[in-house]
Tab-separated table of C-alpha atoms in Angstrom:
chain	number	residue	atom	x	y	z
A	1406	MET	CA	28.902	64.622	-21.122
A	1407	LYS	CA	25.562	63.875	-21.542
A	1408	THR	CA	23.565	60.807	-20.228
A	1409	TRP	CA	22.180	59.926	-23.387
A	1410	VAL	CA	25.875	59.757	-25.076
A	1411	LYS	CA	27.283	57.960	-22.220
A	1412	GLY	CA	24.437	55.318	-22.531
A	1413	VAL	CA	24.804	55.068	-26.614
A	1414	LEU	CA	28.619	54.504	-25.702
A	1415	PHE	CA	27.912	52.360	-22.866
A	1416	LEU	CA	25.390	49.196	-25.058
A	1417	GLY	CA	26.975	50.305	-28.975
A	1418	VAL	CA	31.056	49.657	-28.363
A	1419	PRO	CA	30.370	45.815	-27.045
A	1420	LEU	CA	27.303	45.797	-29.418
A	1421	GLY	CA	29.276	46.372	-32.028
A	1422	GLY	CA	32.650	44.636	-30.875
A	1423	PHE	CA	30.171	41.600	-30.520
A	1424	LEU	CA	28.799	41.866	-33.650
A	1425	LEU	CA	32.176	42.584	-35.688
A	1426	VAL	CA	33.270	39.081	-34.272
A	1427	LEU	CA	30.433	37.383	-35.436
A	1428	SER	CA	30.816	38.679	-39.076
A	1429	GLY	CA	34.499	37.887	-39.028
A	1430	VAL	CA	35.684	41.226	-39.542
A	1431	LEU	CA	37.955	40.997	-36.751
A	1432	VAL	CA	39.350	37.287	-36.950
A	1433	HIS	CA	42.609	37.003	-38.211
A	1434	LYS	CA	42.352	36.055	-42.259
A	1435	ILE	CA	45.153	33.328	-43.217
A	1436	PRO	CA	46.835	34.577	-46.247
A	1437	PRO	CA	46.804	33.083	-49.671
A	1438	GLY	CA	48.900	29.771	-50.013
A	1439	THR	CA	49.441	29.640	-45.841
A	1440	ALA	CA	47.736	26.299	-44.280
A	1441	GLU	CA	45.239	26.787	-41.919
A	1442	ARG	CA	46.197	25.668	-38.554
A	1443	ALA	CA	43.814	22.685	-37.558
A	1444	PRO	CA	41.445	23.817	-34.757
A	1445	ALA	CA	41.237	23.190	-31.357
A	1446	SER	CA	39.789	19.744	-29.830
A	1447	ILE	CA	37.871	19.903	-26.862
A	1448	SER	CA	37.037	16.663	-24.953
A	1449	GLY	CA	34.837	15.804	-21.593
A	1450	VAL	CA	32.094	18.268	-22.639
A	1451	LYS	CA	28.368	17.345	-22.972
A	1452	VAL	CA	26.408	17.681	-26.147
A	1453	ALA	CA	22.306	17.520	-26.046
A	1454	ALA	CA	19.811	18.284	-28.938
A	1455	VAL	CA	17.414	21.035	-27.687
A	1456	GLU	CA	13.774	19.933	-27.112
A	1457	GLN	CA	10.478	21.469	-26.561
A	1458	SER	CA	8.545	21.422	-23.462
A	1459	ALA	CA	5.977	22.501	-21.524
A	1460	ASP	CA	5.255	26.103	-21.196
A	1461	ARG	CA	6.969	26.971	-18.218
A	1462	THR	CA	6.334	30.805	-18.107
A	1463	GLY	CA	3.461	30.395	-15.099
A	1464	VAL	CA	2.909	30.938	-12.152
A	1465	THR	CA	5.892	28.935	-9.781
A	1466	VAL	CA	4.009	27.576	-6.689
A	1467	PRO	CA	5.966	25.709	-3.729
A	1468	GLY	CA	4.655	21.999	-2.735
A	1469	THR	CA	5.518	19.124	-0.836
A	1470	VAL	CA	6.141	15.523	-2.446
A	1471	VAL	CA	3.178	13.240	-0.689
A	1472	ALA	CA	3.021	9.662	-1.094
A	1473	ASP	CA	-0.502	7.876	-3.199
A	1474	GLY	CA	-0.695	5.662	-0.116
A	1475	THR	CA	0.044	6.025	3.942
A	1476	SER	CA	-0.529	3.578	6.574
A	1477	GLN	CA	0.386	3.840	10.063
A	1478	VAL	CA	2.012	0.882	12.053
A	1479	ALA	CA	-0.034	0.338	15.038
A	1480	SER	CA	0.112	-2.633	18.200
A	1481	LYS	CA	-3.195	-4.122	18.359
A	1482	ILE	CA	-1.768	-5.753	22.026
A	1483	MET	CA	-0.211	-4.220	25.499
A	1484	ALA	CA	3.060	-5.607	25.350
A	1485	SER	CA	6.830	-3.658	25.234
A	1486	VAL	CA	8.808	-3.383	22.236
A	1487	GLN	CA	11.695	-6.148	21.916
A	1488	GLN	CA	13.295	-4.987	18.805
A	1489	VAL	CA	12.891	-2.025	16.202
A	1490	LEU	CA	14.502	-3.212	13.087
A	1491	VAL	CA	14.261	0.252	10.406
A	1492	LYS	CA	14.603	3.127	10.951
A	1493	GLU	CA	13.191	6.442	9.420
A	1494	GLY	CA	14.490	6.811	5.709
A	1495	ASP	CA	14.442	3.079	4.846
A	1496	PHE	CA	12.764	1.344	1.616
A	1497	VAL	CA	10.719	-1.736	2.990
A	1498	LYS	CA	9.230	-4.686	1.174
A	1499	GLN	CA	5.249	-5.913	2.037
A	1500	GLY	CA	5.187	-8.506	4.625
A	1501	GLN	CA	8.645	-7.458	5.945
A	1502	THR	CA	9.121	-7.633	9.958
A	1503	LEU	CA	9.344	-4.069	10.997
A	1504	VAL	CA	9.158	-4.728	15.015
A	1505	VAL	CA	8.950	-7.263	17.301
A	1506	LEU	CA	7.088	-7.324	20.576
A	1507	ASN	CA	7.830	-9.197	23.689
A	1508	PRO	CA	5.895	-12.536	22.927
A	1509	GLU	CA	6.609	-14.357	26.391
A	1510	PRO	CA	3.543	-13.501	28.115
A	1511	LEU	CA	1.419	-14.138	25.289
A	1512	ALA	CA	3.071	-17.685	24.759
A	1513	ALA	CA	2.145	-18.497	27.881
A	1514	ALA	CA	-1.667	-17.443	27.802
A	1515	VAL	CA	-1.010	-19.768	24.449
A	1516	LYS	CA	-0.030	-22.957	26.592
A	1517	GLN	CA	-2.890	-22.419	28.852
A	1518	ALA	CA	-5.500	-21.775	26.602
A	1519	GLN	CA	-4.571	-25.287	24.674
A	1520	ALA	CA	-4.076	-26.900	28.378
A	1521	GLY	CA	-7.460	-26.156	28.651
A	1522	SER	CA	-8.790	-26.894	25.291
A	1523	ALA	CA	-7.151	-30.293	25.761
A	1524	GLN	CA	-9.374	-30.720	29.170
A	1525	ALA	CA	-12.593	-29.804	27.462
A	1526	GLN	CA	-11.428	-32.464	24.837
A	1527	ALA	CA	-11.993	-35.035	27.472
A	1528	GLY	CA	-14.907	-33.904	29.380
A	1529	VAL	CA	-16.607	-34.084	25.719
A	1530	GLN	CA	-14.744	-37.560	24.993
A	1531	ALA	CA	-16.402	-38.845	28.459
A	1532	ALA	CA	-19.821	-37.242	27.862
A	1533	GLN	CA	-19.443	-39.260	24.377
A	1534	SER	CA	-18.543	-42.085	25.964
A	1535	VAL	CA	-21.542	-41.861	28.879
A	1536	GLN	CA	-23.908	-41.673	25.861
A	1537	ALA	CA	-22.865	-44.519	23.982
A	1538	GLN	CA	-23.500	-47.010	26.995
A	1539	ILE	CA	-27.053	-45.232	27.290
A	1540	ASP	CA	-27.776	-45.743	24.009
A	1541	GLU	CA	-26.442	-49.346	24.429
A	1542	ALA	CA	-29.060	-49.804	27.747
A	1543	ILE	CA	-31.949	-48.266	25.270
A	1544	ARG	CA	-31.149	-50.739	22.684
A	1545	GLN	CA	-31.279	-53.648	25.304
A	1546	SER	CA	-34.177	-52.105	26.814
A	1547	GLN	CA	-36.253	-52.137	23.384
A	1548	ALA	CA	-35.218	-55.620	23.155
A	1549	SER	CA	-36.505	-56.938	26.777
A	1550	LEU	CA	-39.699	-54.408	25.910
A	1551	GLN	CA	-40.232	-56.280	22.669
A	1552	ALA	CA	-39.668	-59.795	23.804
A	1553	ALA	CA	-42.191	-58.840	27.190
A	1554	GLN	CA	-44.477	-57.247	24.981
A	1555	ALA	CA	-44.602	-61.140	23.140
A	1556	ASN	CA	-44.813	-63.149	25.914
A	1557	LEU	CA	-47.571	-60.742	27.465
A	1558	GLN	CA	-49.545	-61.251	24.250
A	1559	GLY	CA	-49.241	-65.303	24.223
A	1560	ALA	CA	-49.684	-64.797	28.283
A	1561	GLN	CA	-52.654	-62.880	27.590
A	1562	SER	CA	-54.383	-64.891	24.123
A	1563	ASP	CA	-54.096	-68.248	26.909
A	1564	PHE	CA	-55.615	-66.658	29.616
A	1565	GLU	CA	-58.812	-65.635	27.783
A	1566	ARG	CA	-58.648	-69.045	26.270
A	1567	THR	CA	-58.324	-70.765	29.764
A	1568	GLN	CA	-61.283	-68.562	30.875
A	1569	SER	CA	-63.721	-69.167	28.261
A	1570	LEU	CA	-62.856	-73.108	28.428
A	1571	TYR	CA	-63.076	-72.721	32.433
A	1572	GLU	CA	-66.298	-70.833	32.647
A	1573	ALA	CA	-67.913	-73.701	30.095
A	1574	GLY	CA	-66.821	-76.088	32.451
A	1575	ALA	CA	-64.314	-77.433	29.800
A	1576	ALA	CA	-61.253	-76.732	32.158
A	1577	SER	CA	-60.248	-77.052	35.729
A	1578	ARG	CA	-59.927	-74.708	38.187
A	1579	GLN	CA	-56.238	-75.202	38.412
A	1580	ASP	CA	-55.594	-74.694	34.734
A	1581	TYR	CA	-57.415	-71.519	34.936
A	1582	ASP	CA	-55.303	-69.829	38.212
A	1583	HIS	CA	-52.106	-71.343	36.269
A	1584	ALA	CA	-52.808	-69.095	33.178
A	1585	GLN	CA	-54.295	-66.136	35.112
A	1586	THR	CA	-50.962	-66.583	36.965
A	1587	ARG	CA	-48.928	-66.525	33.711
A	1588	TYR	CA	-50.870	-63.613	32.607
A	1589	GLN	CA	-50.211	-61.164	35.294
A	1590	ALA	CA	-46.472	-62.387	35.223
A	1591	ALA	CA	-46.388	-61.489	31.615
A	1592	LYS	CA	-48.093	-58.204	32.166
A	1593	ALA	CA	-45.557	-57.221	35.015
A	1594	GLN	CA	-41.964	-57.951	33.156
A	1595	TYR	CA	-43.947	-55.983	30.004
A	1596	ASP	CA	-44.364	-53.072	32.385
A	1597	GLN	CA	-40.713	-53.274	33.898
A	1598	ALA	CA	-38.963	-53.668	30.346
A	1599	GLN	CA	-41.481	-50.397	29.366
A	1600	ALA	CA	-39.909	-48.558	32.824
A	1601	ALA	CA	-36.469	-49.432	31.742
A	1602	LEU	CA	-36.630	-48.020	28.626
A	1603	GLN	CA	-38.625	-45.058	29.467
A	1604	GLY	CA	-35.784	-44.744	32.321
A	1605	ALA	CA	-32.704	-45.018	29.824
A	1606	LEU	CA	-34.302	-42.614	27.463
A	1607	ALA	CA	-34.710	-39.884	30.235
A	1608	GLN	CA	-31.021	-40.601	31.268
A	1609	LYS	CA	-30.443	-40.002	27.248
A	1610	ALA	CA	-31.518	-36.376	27.262
A	1611	GLU	CA	-29.172	-35.828	30.684
A	1612	ALA	CA	-26.011	-37.133	28.849
A	1613	GLN	CA	-27.074	-35.273	25.790
A	1614	ALA	CA	-27.463	-31.913	27.829
A	1615	ARG	CA	-23.881	-32.959	29.587
A	1616	LEU	CA	-22.534	-33.339	26.203
A	1617	GLY	CA	-23.736	-30.034	24.899
A	1618	GLU	CA	-22.264	-28.391	27.678
A	1619	ALA	CA	-18.798	-30.354	27.389
A	1620	GLN	CA	-18.879	-28.975	23.570
A	1621	ALA	CA	-19.457	-25.379	24.276
A	1622	ALA	CA	-16.927	-25.270	26.866
A	1623	LEU	CA	-14.915	-26.978	23.957
A	1624	GLY	CA	-15.777	-24.548	21.635
A	1625	GLN	CA	-14.957	-21.783	24.138
A	1626	ALA	CA	-11.391	-23.470	24.889
A	1627	GLN	CA	-10.843	-23.438	21.191
A	1628	ALA	CA	-11.662	-19.944	20.953
A	1629	SER	CA	-9.210	-18.856	23.547
A	1630	VAL	CA	-6.396	-20.785	21.629
A	1631	GLN	CA	-6.923	-19.243	18.923
A	1632	ALA	CA	-7.577	-15.729	20.279
A	1633	ALA	CA	-3.763	-16.433	22.243
A	1634	SER	CA	-2.689	-17.741	19.194
A	1635	ALA	CA	-3.721	-14.076	17.463
A	1636	ASN	CA	-2.634	-11.918	19.748
A	1637	LEU	CA	1.167	-13.933	19.767
A	1638	SER	CA	1.182	-13.599	16.142
A	1639	ASP	CA	0.461	-9.683	16.858
A	1640	THR	CA	3.765	-9.474	18.288
A	1641	VAL	CA	5.134	-9.152	15.064
A	1642	LEU	CA	4.006	-6.172	13.015
A	1643	LYS	CA	4.915	-6.361	9.393
A	1644	ALA	CA	4.949	-3.741	6.324
A	1645	PRO	CA	1.316	-3.804	5.073
A	1646	PHE	CA	3.050	-2.579	1.245
A	1647	ASP	CA	6.449	-1.707	-0.417
A	1648	GLY	CA	6.989	1.732	0.423
A	1649	PHE	CA	9.256	4.149	2.698
A	1650	VAL	CA	9.611	4.371	6.362
A	1651	THR	CA	8.590	8.266	7.298
A	1652	SER	CA	8.395	7.994	10.612
A	1653	LYS	CA	9.419	6.196	13.552
A	1654	THR	CA	7.533	7.009	17.079
A	1655	VAL	CA	8.891	3.784	19.103
A	1656	ASN	CA	12.578	2.300	20.545
A	1657	GLU	CA	13.177	-0.810	21.961
A	1658	GLY	CA	11.925	-1.181	25.585
A	1659	ASP	CA	9.151	1.207	24.843
A	1660	MET	CA	5.531	-0.165	26.154
A	1661	ALA	CA	3.423	-0.341	23.368
A	1662	SER	CA	-0.567	-0.381	23.750
A	1663	PRO	CA	-3.435	-0.770	21.239
A	1664	GLY	CA	-3.932	1.691	18.779
A	1665	MET	CA	-0.626	2.602	19.680
A	1666	PRO	CA	1.185	4.540	15.890
A	1667	LEU	CA	4.831	2.841	16.070
A	1668	LEU	CA	5.870	3.513	12.197
A	1669	THR	CA	4.462	5.269	9.081
A	1670	VAL	CA	5.073	3.834	5.965
A	1671	GLU	CA	4.023	5.575	2.648
A	1672	LYS	CA	4.052	3.891	-1.096
A	1673	GLY	CA	4.332	5.662	-4.314
A	1674	PRO	CA	3.859	6.845	-6.506
A	1675	PHE	CA	4.468	10.261	-5.768
A	1676	ALA	CA	2.927	13.602	-6.486
A	1677	LEU	CA	3.409	17.324	-5.664
A	1678	GLU	CA	1.034	18.810	-3.593
A	1679	VAL	CA	0.403	22.344	-3.884
A	1680	TYR	CA	-1.597	24.888	-3.019
A	1681	ALA	CA	-2.682	27.415	-5.992
A	1682	GLU	CA	-4.200	30.887	-5.962
A	1683	GLU	CA	-7.852	30.698	-6.906
A	1684	LYS	CA	-7.003	32.817	-9.712
A	1685	LEU	CA	-5.541	29.842	-11.414
A	1686	ALA	CA	-8.869	27.610	-11.060
A	1687	ALA	CA	-10.299	28.221	-14.222
A	1688	ALA	CA	-7.118	28.018	-15.967
A	1689	MET	CA	-6.234	24.192	-14.396
A	1690	LYS	CA	-7.709	20.847	-15.566
A	1691	ILE	CA	-7.195	16.885	-14.487
A	1692	GLY	CA	-4.414	15.608	-17.043
A	1693	ASP	CA	-2.634	18.947	-17.264
A	1694	THR	CA	1.094	18.491	-17.930
A	1695	VAL	CA	3.077	20.850	-15.257
A	1696	SER	CA	6.589	21.570	-15.056
A	1697	VAL	CA	8.246	20.501	-11.889
A	1698	HIS	CA	11.522	21.149	-10.220
A	1699	ILE	CA	12.890	19.313	-7.212
A	1700	PRO	CA	15.680	21.273	-5.930
A	1701	ALA	CA	16.972	18.655	-3.568
A	1702	LEU	CA	17.394	16.686	-6.720
A	1703	ASN	CA	18.431	19.529	-9.081
A	1704	ARG	CA	15.982	17.975	-11.283
A	1705	SER	CA	13.252	19.339	-13.349
A	1706	VAL	CA	10.400	16.905	-14.793
A	1707	THR	CA	7.035	17.369	-16.415
A	1708	GLY	CA	4.525	15.995	-13.952
A	1709	THR	CA	0.446	15.085	-14.483
A	1710	VAL	CA	-2.216	17.068	-12.819
A	1711	TYR	CA	-5.076	14.441	-11.271
A	1712	GLU	CA	-6.324	15.953	-8.806
A	1713	ILE	CA	-7.905	19.444	-8.355
A	1714	THR	CA	-9.682	19.871	-5.200
A	1715	PRO	CA	-12.540	22.019	-6.154
A	1716	ARG	CA	-13.456	23.942	-2.952
A	1717	ILE	CA	-11.302	27.233	-2.993
A	1718	ASP	CA	-9.942	27.536	0.921
A	1719	PRO	CA	-11.953	31.561	2.066
A	1720	ALA	CA	-9.029	31.994	4.841
A	1721	SER	CA	-5.807	31.478	2.129
A	1722	ARG	CA	-7.752	32.132	-1.047
A	1723	THR	CA	-5.806	28.592	-2.588
A	1724	PHE	CA	-7.132	25.503	-3.893
A	1725	LYS	CA	-5.540	22.321	-3.259
A	1726	MET	CA	-3.597	20.255	-6.417
A	1727	LYS	CA	-1.871	16.657	-7.059
A	1728	ILE	CA	0.347	16.672	-9.951
A	1729	ARG	CA	1.565	13.091	-10.757
A	1730	LEU	CA	5.627	12.554	-10.945
A	1731	PRO	CA	7.305	9.906	-13.645
A	1732	GLY	CA	8.100	7.140	-11.626
A	1733	ASP	CA	11.866	7.512	-12.174
A	1734	VAL	CA	11.851	10.587	-10.354
A	1735	GLU	CA	13.696	8.854	-6.828
A	1736	VAL	CA	11.732	11.897	-4.459
A	1737	ARG	CA	11.162	11.014	-1.059
A	1738	PRO	CA	7.605	11.915	0.990
A	1739	GLY	CA	8.162	15.536	2.363
A	1740	MET	CA	10.841	16.602	-0.225
A	1741	PHE	CA	10.304	20.378	-1.619
A	1742	GLY	CA	9.156	20.891	-4.849
A	1743	GLU	CA	8.022	23.804	-7.104
A	1744	ALA	CA	5.347	23.798	-10.043
A	1745	VAL	CA	5.142	26.202	-13.033
A	1746	LEU	CA	1.480	26.261	-13.780
A	1747	GLY	CA	0.013	28.763	-16.367
A	1748	THR	CA	-1.745	28.734	-19.366
A	1749	GLY	CA	0.782	27.417	-21.831
A	1750	GLY	CA	-0.299	24.083	-23.539
A	1751	PRO	CA	2.855	21.208	-23.991
A	1752	ASN	CA	5.489	21.119	-26.562
A	1753	ASP	CA	5.429	25.290	-27.360
A	1754	LYS	CA	8.693	26.458	-25.838
A	1755	ILE	CA	12.067	25.840	-26.225
A	1756	PHE	CA	14.130	25.307	-22.448
A	1757	ILE	CA	17.611	24.585	-22.330
A	1758	PRO	CA	20.086	24.732	-19.200
A	1759	LYS	CA	21.526	27.562	-17.637
A	1760	ALA	CA	24.813	26.078	-17.821
A	1761	ALA	CA	24.870	25.959	-21.455
A	1762	VAL	CA	24.535	29.860	-21.466
A	1763	VAL	CA	27.764	31.512	-22.146
A	1764	ARG	CA	27.706	35.136	-21.252
A	1765	TRP	CA	29.429	37.984	-22.425
A	1766	SER	CA	28.720	41.260	-21.329
A	1767	GLN	CA	24.969	42.027	-21.702
A	1768	PHE	CA	24.706	39.655	-24.621
A	1769	THR	CA	24.169	35.620	-23.825
A	1770	GLY	CA	24.959	32.786	-26.310
A	1771	VAL	CA	25.350	28.914	-26.997
A	1772	TYR	CA	27.994	26.782	-28.528
A	1773	ALA	CA	25.883	25.224	-31.643
A	1774	VAL	CA	27.405	21.724	-32.330
A	1775	ASP	CA	26.809	21.132	-36.546
A	1776	ASN	CA	27.388	17.531	-37.983
A	1777	GLN	CA	31.290	17.899	-38.035
A	1778	ASN	CA	31.119	18.014	-34.157
A	1779	ARG	CA	32.438	21.743	-34.639
A	1780	ALA	CA	31.272	24.439	-31.666
A	1781	HIS	CA	29.856	27.611	-33.470
A	1782	LEU	CA	28.615	30.754	-31.098
A	1783	ARG	CA	25.729	31.913	-31.348
A	1784	TYR	CA	23.388	34.630	-30.067
A	1785	VAL	CA	19.812	33.756	-28.230
A	1786	SER	CA	17.692	35.719	-26.734
A	1787	LEU	CA	16.709	34.329	-23.501
A	1788	GLY	CA	13.213	34.510	-21.339
A	1789	ARG	CA	11.905	33.377	-17.787
A	1790	GLU	CA	13.824	30.995	-15.930
A	1791	SER	CA	12.575	27.508	-14.049
A	1792	GLY	CA	15.083	25.997	-11.413
A	1793	ASP	CA	17.733	24.695	-13.480
A	1794	GLN	CA	16.318	25.935	-16.698
A	1795	VAL	CA	15.835	29.029	-18.918
A	1796	GLU	CA	13.812	29.626	-22.027
A	1797	VAL	CA	15.046	30.267	-25.230
A	1798	LEU	CA	13.057	32.590	-26.997
A	1799	SER	CA	14.901	33.122	-30.058
A	1800	GLY	CA	18.315	31.718	-32.052
A	1801	LEU	CA	17.472	27.845	-31.199
A	1802	ASN	CA	15.785	25.754	-33.183
A	1803	PRO	CA	14.570	22.293	-31.846
A	1804	GLY	CA	16.529	19.284	-33.070
A	1805	GLU	CA	19.970	21.413	-33.033
A	1806	ARG	CA	23.053	20.262	-30.737
A	1807	ILE	CA	24.285	22.187	-28.102
A	1808	VAL	CA	26.953	22.254	-25.547
A	1809	VAL	CA	25.005	21.618	-22.389
A	1810	SER	CA	28.483	21.644	-19.783
A	1811	GLY	CA	31.604	22.230	-19.985
A	1812	VAL	CA	31.093	25.570	-22.345
A	1813	ASP	CA	34.238	27.547	-20.125
A	1814	ARG	CA	36.405	25.444	-21.978
A	1815	VAL	CA	34.823	25.698	-25.205
A	1816	SER	CA	35.449	27.781	-28.301
A	1817	ASP	CA	34.333	29.070	-31.410
A	1818	GLY	CA	34.799	26.754	-34.395
A	1819	ALA	CA	37.044	24.391	-31.535
A	1820	GLU	CA	36.021	20.666	-32.065
A	1821	VAL	CA	34.157	19.033	-29.135
A	1822	ARG	CA	34.217	15.439	-28.166
A	1823	THR	CA	32.026	14.233	-25.470
A	1824	GLY	CA	34.024	11.300	-24.483
A	1825	SER	CA	37.035	11.432	-21.426
């Protein structure tokens, strides 16, 4: 038999049989007066409405789930690791304790610094006490100087008056000598009081210098206490924000050094980072919706392009792009994903789960469910596949309901119930 004849028979016989089934020619006719048997009732199947979604017929590119923010939790001090309270994959809250370093040496340093601060405080108080005593001596010297000055002025006035009388012959030599002696004594007392005041002022300057030194020592001691206390607080490493621990490079007993990363914490929202071929650069823009499939979750979602690197890598001829994922997708940083990039706009294609497709020979169909919950086998033409979804080119309209799981238990005309 010729090849073309075999081909016609191979395709024609199944096609003809399928069309006869759909037309009802081969369906058993119920004689008049005979009661029709109730249709089969199938429970436990899943029914969903057909929806339009973004065009998924573009180029599929692999990508990696990345976090919006990444922080490396590092030690600021040299200390041994006492406790590691988390492991890779843990979700942590902001402020949660992650790692505890050995605090004993730093606690001892705090006590030593506090003792030095107390000693410096005592030095300040002693210097202040000396200065208070000198201030009192200055006040007394100033009072004595004022009294000596008044006494000197009186003695000088009396001496000058007595001297005039003596020169005029109205006062005796004895009166003159007595007035002169009193004046000289008052002047000596004034000079002594003035010298005492100058000495007290000089002592105050020295006391102020010693007080300044004591206060400077106290400031240094207090700074040492603050530094030691900060070092002690640095023995407790906490989460900088809510996120996942994606890397742990430390174990209990290890020695941590300043700047040494111990943990990596990453936070959402998450995105799929892909490297697309340069030919797609002109077709993609910020705000585009993109179909994303996460195989580990067996889930397809619609993401939004929010970052496009304008530079093309000359080695790989690709450009980097980030696609924001919906917040309800429980992805983890580092997960594998696929994005379908193309020029199709949103809401212009129909995609259904592959599990909803009924395959018979070379023909494909679905079970459409009417308002009476009856399933009817309907032929559909399929297009490209994307993850667990397949495009329907013809045979279905948006809003129609179809059986999406358990199709192997459904038959044409059966009543379907979605409950158990």
